[in-house]
Coordinates of N, CA, C and O in Angstrom, one line a residue:
M1 N -34.9 -57.1 38.0 CA -36.2 -56.8 37.6 C -36.5 -57.2 36.2 O -37.5 -57.9 35.9
L2 N -35.6 -56.9 35.3 CA -35.8 -57.3 33.9 C -35.6 -58.8 33.7 O -36.3 -59.5 33.0
N3 N -34.7 -59.4 34.5 CA -34.5 -60.8 34.5 C -35.8 -61.6 35.0 O -36.2 -62.6 34.4
E4 N -36.4 -61.0 36.1 CA -37.6 -61.6 36.6 C -38.7 -61.5 35.6 O -39.4 -62.5 35.4
A5 N -38.9 -60.4 34.9 CA -39.9 -60.2 33.9 C -39.6 -61.2 32.7 O -40.6 -61.8 32.2
A6 N -38.4 -61.4 32.4 CA -38.0 -62.3 31.3 C -38.4 -63.7 31.6 O -38.9 -64.5 30.8
E7 N -38.1 -64.1 32.8 CA -38.5 -65.5 33.3 C -40.0 -65.7 33.2 O -40.5 -66.7 32.7
E8 N -40.8 -64.7 33.6 CA -42.2 -64.8 33.6 C -42.8 -64.8 32.1 O -43.8 -65.4 31.9
T9 N -42.1 -64.2 31.2 CA -42.7 -64.1 29.8 C -41.9 -65.1 28.8 O -42.3 -65.2 27.7
G10 N -40.9 -65.7 29.3 CA -40.1 -66.6 28.4 C -39.3 -65.7 27.4 O -39.0 -66.2 26.3
G11 N -39.0 -64.5 27.8 CA -38.3 -63.6 26.9 C -36.8 -63.6 27.2 O -36.3 -64.2 28.1
T12 N -36.1 -62.9 26.3 CA -34.7 -62.7 26.4 C -34.4 -61.2 26.2 O -34.9 -60.6 25.3
I13 N -33.7 -60.7 27.1 CA -33.3 -59.2 27.1 C -31.8 -59.1 26.8 O -31.0 -59.7 27.5
I14 N -31.5 -58.3 25.8 CA -30.1 -58.1 25.4 C -29.9 -56.6 25.5 O -30.4 -55.8 24.7
A15 N -29.2 -56.1 26.6 CA -28.8 -54.7 26.7 C -27.7 -54.4 25.8 O -26.6 -55.1 25.9
T16 N -27.8 -53.4 25.0 CA -26.8 -53.0 24.1 C -26.0 -51.7 24.5 O -25.0 -51.4 24.0
S17 N -26.6 -51.0 25.5 CA -26.0 -49.8 26.1 C -26.6 -49.5 27.4 O -27.8 -49.7 27.6
G18 N -25.7 -49.1 28.3 CA -26.2 -48.7 29.7 C -25.6 -47.3 30.0 O -25.8 -46.4 29.3
F19 N -24.8 -47.3 31.1 CA -24.2 -46.0 31.5 C -23.3 -45.4 30.4 O -22.6 -46.2 29.7
R20 N -23.5 -44.1 30.2 CA -22.6 -43.4 29.2 C -22.0 -42.2 29.8 O -22.8 -41.4 30.4
D21 N -20.7 -42.0 29.7 CA -20.2 -40.7 30.1 C -20.4 -39.7 28.9 O -21.0 -40.1 27.9
E22 N -20.0 -38.5 29.0 CA -20.2 -37.5 28.0 C -19.7 -37.9 26.6 O -20.4 -37.8 25.6
Y23 N -18.5 -38.5 26.6 CA -17.9 -38.9 25.3 C -18.7 -40.0 24.7 O -19.0 -40.0 23.5
S24 N -19.1 -41.0 25.5 CA -19.9 -42.1 25.0 C -21.2 -41.7 24.5 O -21.8 -42.2 23.5
Q25 N -21.8 -40.7 25.2 CA -23.1 -40.2 24.7 C -23.0 -39.4 23.4 O -23.8 -39.6 22.4
A26 N -21.9 -38.6 23.2 CA -21.7 -37.9 22.0 C -21.4 -38.9 20.9 O -21.9 -38.8 19.7
S27 N -20.7 -40.0 21.2 CA -20.4 -41.0 20.2 C -21.6 -41.7 19.7 O -21.8 -41.9 18.5
A28 N -22.5 -42.1 20.6 CA -23.8 -42.7 20.3 C -24.6 -41.8 19.4 O -25.2 -42.2 18.4
M29 N -24.7 -40.5 19.8 CA -25.5 -39.6 19.1 C -24.9 -39.4 17.7 O -25.7 -39.3 16.7
Y30 N -23.6 -39.3 17.6 CA -23.0 -39.1 16.2 C -23.2 -40.3 15.3 O -23.4 -40.1 14.1
S31 N -23.1 -41.4 15.9 CA -23.3 -42.7 15.1 C -24.7 -42.7 14.6 O -24.9 -43.0 13.4
N32 N -25.7 -42.4 15.4 CA -27.1 -42.3 14.9 C -27.3 -41.2 13.9 O -28.0 -41.4 12.9
Y33 N -26.6 -40.1 14.1 CA -26.7 -38.9 13.2 C -26.1 -39.3 11.8 O -26.7 -39.1 10.8
K34 N -25.0 -40.0 11.8 CA -24.3 -40.5 10.6 C -25.2 -41.4 9.8 O -25.3 -41.4 8.6
E35 N -25.9 -42.3 10.5 CA -26.8 -43.3 9.9 C -27.9 -42.6 9.1 O -28.4 -43.1 8.1
K36 N -28.3 -41.4 9.5 CA -29.4 -40.6 8.9 C -28.8 -39.7 7.7 O -29.6 -39.2 7.0
G37 N -27.5 -39.6 7.7 CA -26.9 -38.8 6.6 C -26.3 -37.5 7.1 O -27.1 -36.5 7.3
V38 N -25.0 -37.4 7.3 CA -24.4 -36.2 7.9 C -24.8 -34.9 7.0 O -24.7 -34.9 5.8
G39 N -25.3 -33.9 7.8 CA -25.7 -32.7 7.1 C -27.0 -32.7 6.5 O -27.4 -31.6 5.9
T40 N -27.8 -33.8 6.5 CA -29.1 -33.8 5.9 C -30.1 -33.3 6.8 O -30.0 -33.3 8.0
S41 N -31.3 -32.8 6.3 CA -32.4 -32.4 7.1 C -32.9 -33.5 7.9 O -33.4 -33.3 9.0
R42 N -32.8 -34.8 7.4 CA -33.3 -35.9 8.1 C -32.5 -36.1 9.4 O -33.1 -36.4 10.5
A43 N -31.2 -36.0 9.3 CA -30.3 -36.2 10.4 C -30.5 -35.1 11.5 O -30.6 -35.3 12.7
D44 N -30.6 -33.8 10.9 CA -30.8 -32.7 11.8 C -32.1 -32.8 12.6 O -32.2 -32.6 13.8
S45 N -33.2 -33.1 11.8 CA -34.5 -33.3 12.4 C -34.5 -34.4 13.5 O -35.2 -34.3 14.5
Y46 N -33.8 -35.5 13.2 CA -33.8 -36.6 14.1 C -33.2 -36.2 15.5 O -33.8 -36.4 16.5
L47 N -32.1 -35.4 15.5 CA -31.5 -35.0 16.7 C -32.4 -34.0 17.4 O -32.6 -34.0 18.6
R48 N -33.0 -33.0 16.6 CA -33.9 -32.0 17.2 C -35.1 -32.6 17.9 O -35.5 -32.2 19.0
R49 N -35.7 -33.6 17.3 CA -36.9 -34.3 17.9 C -36.5 -35.2 19.0 O -37.3 -35.2 20.0
L50 N -35.5 -35.9 19.0 CA -35.1 -36.8 20.0 C -34.6 -36.1 21.3 O -34.9 -36.5 22.4
Y51 N -33.9 -35.0 21.1 CA -33.2 -34.3 22.2 C -33.8 -32.9 22.4 O -33.2 -32.0 22.8
F52 N -35.1 -32.8 22.1 CA -35.8 -31.5 22.2 C -35.7 -30.8 23.5 O -35.8 -29.6 23.7
N53 N -35.6 -31.6 24.6 CA -35.5 -31.1 26.0 C -34.1 -30.7 26.4 O -33.9 -30.2 27.5
Y54 N -33.1 -30.9 25.6 CA -31.7 -30.7 26.0 C -31.2 -29.4 25.4 O -31.5 -29.1 24.2
P55 N -30.4 -28.7 26.1 CA -29.7 -27.5 25.6 C -28.6 -27.8 24.6 O -28.1 -28.9 24.6
Y56 N -28.3 -26.8 23.8 CA -27.1 -26.9 22.9 C -27.3 -27.9 21.7 O -26.4 -28.2 21.0
I57 N -28.6 -28.3 21.4 CA -28.7 -29.2 20.3 C -28.4 -28.6 19.0 O -27.8 -29.3 18.1
E58 N -28.7 -27.3 18.8 CA -28.3 -26.7 17.5 C -26.8 -26.6 17.4 O -26.3 -26.9 16.3
E59 N -26.1 -26.4 18.5 CA -24.6 -26.3 18.4 C -24.1 -27.7 18.1 O -23.1 -27.9 17.4
I60 N -24.7 -28.7 18.7 CA -24.2 -30.1 18.5 C -24.5 -30.5 17.0 O -23.6 -31.1 16.4
I61 N -25.6 -30.1 16.4 CA -25.9 -30.3 15.0 C -24.8 -29.6 14.2 O -24.3 -30.2 13.2
D62 N -24.4 -28.4 14.5 CA -23.4 -27.7 13.8 C -22.1 -28.5 13.8 O -21.4 -28.6 12.8
V63 N -21.7 -29.0 15.0 CA -20.5 -29.8 15.1 C -20.6 -31.1 14.3 O -19.7 -31.4 13.5
F64 N -21.7 -31.8 14.4 CA -21.8 -33.1 13.7 C -21.9 -32.9 12.2 O -21.5 -33.8 11.5
S65 N -22.4 -31.8 11.7 CA -22.5 -31.6 10.3 C -21.3 -31.0 9.7 O -21.2 -30.7 8.5
G66 N -20.2 -30.8 10.5 CA -18.9 -30.3 10.0 C -18.8 -28.8 9.9 O -18.0 -28.3 9.1
N67 N -19.6 -28.0 10.6 CA -19.6 -26.6 10.5 C -18.8 -25.9 11.5 O -19.0 -24.7 11.7
V68 N -17.9 -26.6 12.2 CA -17.0 -25.9 13.1 C -15.5 -26.0 12.6 O -15.0 -27.1 12.4
D69 N -14.9 -24.9 12.4 CA -13.6 -24.8 11.8 C -12.6 -25.6 12.7 O -12.6 -25.4 13.9
G70 N -11.8 -26.4 12.1 CA -10.7 -27.1 12.8 C -11.2 -28.4 13.5 O -10.4 -29.0 14.1
V71 N -12.5 -28.7 13.4 CA -13.0 -29.9 14.0 C -13.5 -30.8 12.8 O -14.6 -30.6 12.3
E72 N -12.6 -31.7 12.4 CA -12.9 -32.5 11.2 C -12.9 -34.0 11.4 O -13.8 -34.6 10.8
S73 N -12.0 -34.6 12.1 CA -12.0 -36.0 12.2 C -13.2 -36.4 13.1 O -13.7 -35.7 13.9
E74 N -13.6 -37.7 13.0 CA -14.7 -38.2 13.8 C -14.4 -38.1 15.3 O -15.2 -37.7 16.1
E75 N -13.2 -38.4 15.6 CA -12.7 -38.3 17.0 C -12.8 -36.9 17.5 O -13.3 -36.7 18.6
A76 N -12.4 -35.9 16.7 CA -12.5 -34.5 17.1 C -13.9 -34.0 17.3 O -14.2 -33.3 18.2
I77 N -14.8 -34.5 16.3 CA -16.2 -34.1 16.4 C -16.8 -34.6 17.7 O -17.5 -33.8 18.4
I78 N -16.6 -35.8 18.0 CA -17.2 -36.4 19.2 C -16.7 -35.7 20.4 O -17.4 -35.4 21.3
K79 N -15.4 -35.6 20.5 CA -14.7 -34.9 21.7 C -15.2 -33.5 21.8 O -15.5 -33.0 22.9
Y80 N -15.3 -32.7 20.7 CA -15.8 -31.4 20.8 C -17.2 -31.3 21.3 O -17.5 -30.4 22.2
A81 N -18.1 -32.1 20.8 CA -19.5 -32.1 21.3 C -19.6 -32.5 22.7 O -20.3 -31.9 23.5
A82 N -18.8 -33.5 23.2 CA -18.8 -33.9 24.6 C -18.3 -32.8 25.5 O -18.9 -32.5 26.5
D83 N -17.2 -32.3 25.2 CA -16.5 -31.3 26.0 C -17.1 -30.0 26.1 O -17.1 -29.3 27.1
N84 N -17.7 -29.5 25.0 CA -18.3 -28.2 24.9 C -19.8 -28.1 25.2 O -20.3 -27.0 25.6
Y85 N -20.5 -29.2 25.0 CA -22.0 -29.1 25.1 C -22.6 -30.2 26.0 O -23.3 -29.9 27.0
I86 N -22.3 -31.4 25.8 CA -23.0 -32.5 26.5 C -22.6 -32.5 28.0 O -23.4 -32.8 28.8
K87 N -21.4 -32.1 28.3 CA -20.9 -32.1 29.7 C -21.8 -31.1 30.5 O -21.8 -31.2 31.7
H88 N -22.5 -30.2 29.9 CA -23.3 -29.2 30.6 C -24.8 -29.7 30.7 O -25.6 -29.0 31.4
W89 N -25.1 -30.8 30.2 CA -26.4 -31.4 30.3 C -26.7 -31.8 31.8 O -25.7 -32.4 32.4
E90 N -27.9 -31.7 32.2 CA -28.3 -32.3 33.5 C -28.1 -33.8 33.4 O -28.5 -34.4 32.4
K91 N -27.5 -34.4 34.4 CA -27.3 -35.9 34.4 C -28.6 -36.6 34.6 O -29.3 -36.4 35.5
S92 N -28.9 -37.5 33.6 CA -30.1 -38.3 33.7 C -30.0 -39.5 32.8 O -29.0 -39.6 32.0
G93 N -30.9 -40.4 32.8 CA -30.9 -41.5 31.8 C -29.6 -42.3 31.8 O -29.1 -42.8 32.8
H94 N -29.0 -42.4 30.6 CA -27.8 -43.1 30.5 C -26.7 -42.5 31.3 O -25.8 -43.2 31.8
G95 N -26.7 -41.2 31.5 CA -25.6 -40.4 32.2 C -25.5 -40.8 33.7 O -24.5 -40.5 34.3
I96 N -26.6 -41.4 34.2 CA -26.6 -41.8 35.6 C -26.8 -43.3 35.8 O -27.1 -43.8 36.9
G97 N -26.8 -44.0 34.7 CA -27.0 -45.4 34.7 C -28.4 -45.9 34.9 O -28.7 -47.0 35.4
Q98 N -29.4 -45.0 34.6 CA -30.8 -45.3 34.9 C -31.5 -45.8 33.6 O -32.6 -46.3 33.7
S99 N -30.8 -45.7 32.5 CA -31.4 -46.1 31.2 C -30.6 -47.2 30.5 O -29.4 -47.2 30.7
L100 N -31.3 -48.0 29.8 CA -30.7 -49.1 29.0 C -31.2 -49.0 27.6 O -32.4 -48.7 27.4
D101 N -30.4 -49.3 26.6 CA -30.9 -49.6 25.3 C -31.0 -51.1 25.2 O -30.1 -51.8 25.5
I102 N -32.2 -51.6 24.7 CA -32.4 -53.0 24.6 C -32.7 -53.4 23.2 O -33.5 -52.8 22.5
S103 N -32.0 -54.4 22.8 CA -32.2 -54.9 21.4 C -33.6 -55.5 21.2 O -34.2 -56.0 22.1
M104 N -34.1 -55.3 20.0 CA -35.4 -55.8 19.7 C -35.4 -57.3 19.3 O -36.4 -57.9 19.2
R105 N -34.1 -57.8 19.1 CA -34.0 -59.2 18.8 C -34.2 -60.1 20.0 O -33.8 -59.7 21.1
G106 N -34.7 -61.2 19.7 CA -35.0 -62.2 20.8 C -36.4 -62.4 21.1 O -37.3 -61.6 20.6
P107 N -36.8 -63.4 21.7 CA -38.2 -63.7 22.0 C -38.8 -62.8 23.0 O -38.2 -62.5 24.0
N108 N -40.0 -62.4 22.8 CA -40.9 -61.7 23.7 C -40.3 -60.5 24.4 O -40.5 -60.2 25.6
V109 N -39.5 -59.7 23.6 CA -38.8 -58.6 24.2 C -39.8 -57.5 24.7 O -39.8 -57.1 25.8
R110 N -40.7 -57.1 23.8 CA -41.7 -56.1 24.1 C -42.6 -56.6 25.3 O -42.8 -55.8 26.2
E111 N -43.0 -57.8 25.3 CA -43.8 -58.4 26.4 C -43.1 -58.4 27.7 O -43.6 -58.1 28.7
T112 N -41.8 -58.7 27.6 CA -40.9 -58.7 28.8 C -40.8 -57.3 29.4 O -41.0 -57.1 30.6
L113 N -40.6 -56.3 28.5 CA -40.5 -54.9 29.0 C -41.8 -54.4 29.6 O -41.8 -53.8 30.7
I114 N -42.9 -54.8 29.0 CA -44.2 -54.4 29.5 C -44.4 -55.1 30.9 O -45.0 -54.5 31.8
R115 N -44.1 -56.3 31.0 CA -44.2 -57.0 32.2 C -43.4 -56.3 33.3 O -43.8 -56.3 34.5
S116 N -42.2 -55.8 33.0 CA -41.4 -55.1 34.0 C -42.1 -53.9 34.6 O -41.8 -53.5 35.7
Q117 N -43.1 -53.3 33.8 CA -43.8 -52.2 34.3 C -44.7 -52.6 35.5 O -45.2 -51.7 36.2
H118 N -45.0 -53.9 35.7 CA -45.7 -54.4 36.8 C -44.9 -54.5 38.1 O -45.4 -54.6 39.2
L119 N -43.5 -54.5 37.8 CA -42.6 -54.7 38.9 C -41.9 -53.4 39.4 O -41.4 -53.3 40.5
A120 N -41.9 -52.4 38.5 CA -41.3 -51.1 38.8 C -41.9 -50.1 37.9 O -42.7 -50.4 37.0
T121 N -41.5 -48.8 38.1 CA -41.9 -47.7 37.2 C -40.9 -47.6 36.1 O -39.8 -47.2 36.3
V122 N -41.3 -48.2 34.9 CA -40.4 -48.3 33.8 C -41.0 -47.6 32.6 O -42.1 -47.9 32.2
D123 N -40.2 -46.6 32.1 CA -40.6 -45.9 30.9 C -40.0 -46.6 29.7 O -38.8 -46.8 29.7
I124 N -40.8 -46.9 28.7 CA -40.3 -47.6 27.5 C -40.5 -46.7 26.3 O -41.6 -46.3 26.0
L125 N -39.5 -46.5 25.6 CA -39.5 -45.8 24.3 C -39.1 -46.7 23.2 O -37.9 -47.1 23.2
D126 N -40.0 -46.9 22.3 CA -39.6 -47.7 21.1 C -39.0 -46.8 20.0 O -39.7 -45.9 19.5
E127 N -37.7 -46.9 19.8 CA -37.0 -46.0 18.9 C -36.8 -46.7 17.5 O -35.9 -46.3 16.8
Q128 N -37.6 -47.6 17.2 CA -37.6 -48.3 15.9 C -36.6 -49.3 15.7 O -36.9 -50.4 15.3
N129 N -35.4 -49.1 16.1 CA -34.3 -50.1 16.0 C -33.9 -50.7 17.3 O -33.0 -51.6 17.4
H130 N -34.4 -50.1 18.4 CA -34.1 -50.6 19.8 C -35.2 -50.0 20.7 O -35.9 -49.0 20.4
F131 N -35.2 -50.5 21.9 CA -36.0 -49.9 23.0 C -35.1 -49.1 23.9 O -34.0 -49.6 24.3
H132 N -35.5 -47.9 24.3 CA -34.8 -47.1 25.3 C -35.6 -47.3 26.5 O -36.8 -46.9 26.6
V133 N -35.1 -47.8 27.6 CA -35.8 -48.2 28.8 C -35.2 -47.4 30.0 O -34.0 -47.5 30.2
T134 N -36.0 -46.7 30.7 CA -35.6 -45.9 31.9 C -36.3 -46.4 33.1 O -37.6 -46.3 33.1
V135 N -35.6 -46.8 34.1 CA -36.2 -47.2 35.4 C -36.4 -45.9 36.2 O -35.4 -45.3 36.7
K136 N -37.6 -45.4 36.3 CA -37.9 -44.2 37.1 C -37.9 -44.4 38.6 O -37.6 -43.6 39.4
S137 N -38.4 -45.6 39.0 CA -38.5 -46.0 40.4 C -38.6 -47.5 40.5 O -39.1 -48.2 39.6
L138 N -38.1 -48.1 41.6 CA -38.2 -49.5 41.8 C -39.6 -49.9 42.3 O -39.8 -51.1 42.5
Q139 N -40.4 -48.9 42.6 CA -41.8 -49.1 43.0 C -42.7 -49.1 41.8 O -42.6 -48.2 40.9
P140 N -43.6 -50.1 41.6 CA -44.5 -50.0 40.5 C -45.6 -49.0 40.7 O -45.8 -48.4 41.8
G141 N -46.2 -48.6 39.6 CA -47.4 -47.8 39.6 C -47.2 -46.4 39.1 O -48.2 -45.7 38.9
G142 N -46.0 -46.0 38.7 CA -45.9 -44.6 38.2 C -46.2 -44.5 36.7 O -46.5 -43.4 36.2
I143 N -46.2 -45.6 36.0 CA -46.5 -45.7 34.6 C -47.4 -46.8 34.4 O -47.2 -47.9 34.9
T144 N -48.5 -46.6 33.7 CA -49.5 -47.6 33.4 C -48.8 -48.8 32.6 O -48.3 -48.6 31.6
P145 N -48.9 -50.0 33.1 CA -48.4 -51.2 32.4 C -49.0 -51.3 31.0 O -50.2 -51.1 30.8
G146 N -48.1 -51.5 30.0 CA -48.6 -51.5 28.7 C -48.3 -50.3 27.9 O -48.3 -50.2 26.7
K147 N -47.9 -49.2 28.6 CA -47.6 -47.9 27.9 C -46.2 -48.0 27.3 O -45.2 -48.1 28.0
V148 N -46.2 -47.8 26.0 CA -44.9 -47.8 25.3 C -45.0 -46.6 24.4 O -45.8 -46.5 23.5
R149 N -44.1 -45.6 24.6 CA -44.0 -44.4 23.7 C -43.3 -44.8 22.5 O -42.5 -45.8 22.5
T150 N -43.5 -44.1 21.4 CA -42.8 -44.3 20.1 C -42.1 -43.1 19.6 O -42.6 -42.0 19.8
F151 N -40.9 -43.3 19.1 CA -40.2 -42.3 18.4 C -39.7 -42.9 17.0 O -39.1 -43.9 17.0
R152 N -40.1 -42.2 16.0 CA -39.7 -42.6 14.6 C -38.8 -41.6 14.1 O -39.2 -40.5 13.7
G153 N -37.5 -41.9 14.1 CA -36.5 -41.0 13.6 C -36.4 -41.1 12.2 O -36.1 -40.5 11.3

């Protein structure tokens, strides 16, 4: 479906992430958290706003900010968050292979993603440095073509 949309728009789609198990999800979250500054209000706010519908986000922030005794290395932080919190999340998005992260680099990326909304029900979230794309249904019509949500972390 994305390839078909890319052909129609002359675009190029580069998927940078797809299915993630709990560890990979924790690793991606921690990487983004670190980019914002470990322990800073900016990093904490970023996770709270992006994952506001998910349980245990405050506990994950505590782990990521280094507030759990005996959990110090990056590997230990990621494993602790995955094993103690993320594994309890309802499976959706990346966790069931329904979401992709798409690079903003390349020709006509946004136009291609919008075109895909004519072919299926595709939720597009512009996360500033990439698009988070979730295919809700292979039938079109569930989301108005051209609708792109924005998240500014």
